Short mmCIF file of the C-alpha atoms (twelve columns), coordinates in Angstrom:
data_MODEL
# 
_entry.id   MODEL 
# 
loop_
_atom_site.group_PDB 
_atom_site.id 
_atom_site.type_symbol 
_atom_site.label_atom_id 
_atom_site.label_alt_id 
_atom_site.label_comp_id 
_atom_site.label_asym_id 
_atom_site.label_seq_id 
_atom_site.Cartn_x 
_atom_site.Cartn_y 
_atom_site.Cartn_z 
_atom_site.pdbx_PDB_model_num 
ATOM 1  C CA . UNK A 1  -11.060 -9.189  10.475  1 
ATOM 2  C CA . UNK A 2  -11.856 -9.664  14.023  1 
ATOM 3  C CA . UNK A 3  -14.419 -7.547  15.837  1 
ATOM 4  C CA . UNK A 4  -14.172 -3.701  15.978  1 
ATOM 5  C CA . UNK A 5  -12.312 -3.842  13.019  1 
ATOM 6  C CA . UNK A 6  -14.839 -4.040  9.866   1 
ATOM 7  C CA . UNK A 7  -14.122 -0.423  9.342   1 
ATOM 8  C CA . UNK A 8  -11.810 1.915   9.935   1 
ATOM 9  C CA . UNK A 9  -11.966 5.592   8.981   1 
ATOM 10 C CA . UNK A 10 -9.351  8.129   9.141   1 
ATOM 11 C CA . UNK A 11 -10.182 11.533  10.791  1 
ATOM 12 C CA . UNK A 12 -11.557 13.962  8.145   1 
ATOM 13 C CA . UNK A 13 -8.896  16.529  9.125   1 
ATOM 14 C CA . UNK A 14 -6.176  13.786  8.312   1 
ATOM 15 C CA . UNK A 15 -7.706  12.480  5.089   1 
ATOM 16 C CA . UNK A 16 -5.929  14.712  2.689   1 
ATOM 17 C CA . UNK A 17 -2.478  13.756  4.028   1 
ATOM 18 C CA . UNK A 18 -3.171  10.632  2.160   1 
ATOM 19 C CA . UNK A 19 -3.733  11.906  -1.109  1 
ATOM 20 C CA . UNK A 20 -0.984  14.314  -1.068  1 
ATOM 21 C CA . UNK A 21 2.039   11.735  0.245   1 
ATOM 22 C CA . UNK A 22 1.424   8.864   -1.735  1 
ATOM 23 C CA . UNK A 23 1.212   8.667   -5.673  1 
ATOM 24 C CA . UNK A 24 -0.130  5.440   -7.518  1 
ATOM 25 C CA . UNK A 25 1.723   5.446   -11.127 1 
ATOM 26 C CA . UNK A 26 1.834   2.610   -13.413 1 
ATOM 27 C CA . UNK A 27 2.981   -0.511  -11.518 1 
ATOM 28 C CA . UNK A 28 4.520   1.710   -8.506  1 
ATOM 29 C CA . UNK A 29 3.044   3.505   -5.354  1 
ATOM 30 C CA . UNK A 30 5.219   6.370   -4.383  1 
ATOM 31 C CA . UNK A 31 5.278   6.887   -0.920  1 
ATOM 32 C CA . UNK A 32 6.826   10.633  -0.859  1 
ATOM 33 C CA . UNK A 33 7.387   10.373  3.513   1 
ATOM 34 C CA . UNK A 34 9.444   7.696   3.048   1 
ATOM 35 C CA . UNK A 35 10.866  7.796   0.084   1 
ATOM 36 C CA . UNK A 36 10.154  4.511   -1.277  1 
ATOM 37 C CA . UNK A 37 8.633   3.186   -4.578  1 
ATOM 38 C CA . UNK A 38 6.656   0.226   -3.866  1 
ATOM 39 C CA . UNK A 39 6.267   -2.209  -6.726  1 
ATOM 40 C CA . UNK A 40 2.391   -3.463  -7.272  1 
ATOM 41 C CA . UNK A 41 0.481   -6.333  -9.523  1 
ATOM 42 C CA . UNK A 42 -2.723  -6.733  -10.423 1 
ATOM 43 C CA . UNK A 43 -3.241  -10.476 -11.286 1 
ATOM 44 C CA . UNK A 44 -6.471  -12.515 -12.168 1 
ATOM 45 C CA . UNK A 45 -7.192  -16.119 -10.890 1 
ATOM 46 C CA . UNK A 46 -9.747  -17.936 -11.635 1 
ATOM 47 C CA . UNK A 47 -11.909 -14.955 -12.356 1 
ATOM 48 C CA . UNK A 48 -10.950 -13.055 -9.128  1 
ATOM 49 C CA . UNK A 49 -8.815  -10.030 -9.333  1 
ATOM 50 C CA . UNK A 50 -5.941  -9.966  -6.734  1 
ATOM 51 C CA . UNK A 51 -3.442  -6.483  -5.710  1 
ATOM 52 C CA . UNK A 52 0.027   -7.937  -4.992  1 
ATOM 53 C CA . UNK A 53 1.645   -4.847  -3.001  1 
ATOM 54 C CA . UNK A 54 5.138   -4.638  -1.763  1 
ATOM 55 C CA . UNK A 55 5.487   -3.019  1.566   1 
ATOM 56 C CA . UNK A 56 9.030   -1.342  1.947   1 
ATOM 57 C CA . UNK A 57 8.987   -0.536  5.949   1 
ATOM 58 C CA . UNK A 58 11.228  0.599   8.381   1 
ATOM 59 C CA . UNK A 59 13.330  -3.233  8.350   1 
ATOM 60 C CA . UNK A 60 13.804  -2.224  4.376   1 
ATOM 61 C CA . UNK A 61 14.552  1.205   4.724   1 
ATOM 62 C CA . UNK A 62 17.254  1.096   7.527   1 
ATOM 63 C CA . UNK A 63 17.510  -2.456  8.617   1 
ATOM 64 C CA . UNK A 64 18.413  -3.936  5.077   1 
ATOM 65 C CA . UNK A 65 15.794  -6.560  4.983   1 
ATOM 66 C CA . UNK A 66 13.609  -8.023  1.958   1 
ATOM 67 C CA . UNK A 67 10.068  -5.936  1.322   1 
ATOM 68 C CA . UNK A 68 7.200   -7.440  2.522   1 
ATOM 69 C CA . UNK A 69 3.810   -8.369  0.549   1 
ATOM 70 C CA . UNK A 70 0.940   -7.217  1.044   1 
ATOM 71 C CA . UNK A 71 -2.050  -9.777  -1.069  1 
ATOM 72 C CA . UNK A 72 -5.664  -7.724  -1.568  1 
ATOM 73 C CA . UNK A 73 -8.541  -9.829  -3.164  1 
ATOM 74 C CA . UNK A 74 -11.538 -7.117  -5.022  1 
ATOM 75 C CA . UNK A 75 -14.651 -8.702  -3.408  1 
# 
């Protein structure tokens, strides 16, 4: 990440939105604003665990376009 952006933290009074409109289930996060279930993928290479997430945005929701991926490496 570039500079000013090693952390970011959400306001306190905004936190619990988070944990109330999104639910992680076996192999899907529901994203309850949206209404989208977003396939994920926990996969192991070469002793390094990796979170393959697909991102259904605005372009899937209402322009008809592929998800995205998002690809998370556990440091």
């Amino acid at each position: 990440m570039g500079p000013g952006f090693e952390s970011l933290k959400v306001h306190q009074s905004f936190e619990w939105l988070f944990y109330i409109m999104q639910v992680w289930t076996r192999g899907y996060l529901l994203r309850k604003w949206n209404r989208t279930a977003c396939a994920y993928e926990i996969r192991r290479f070469d002793g390094i665990e990796f979170l393959f997430l697909e991102w259904k945005n605005g372009d899937y929701i209402w322009g008809g376009r592929e998800p995205k991926w998002y690809v998370f490496c556990r440091a």
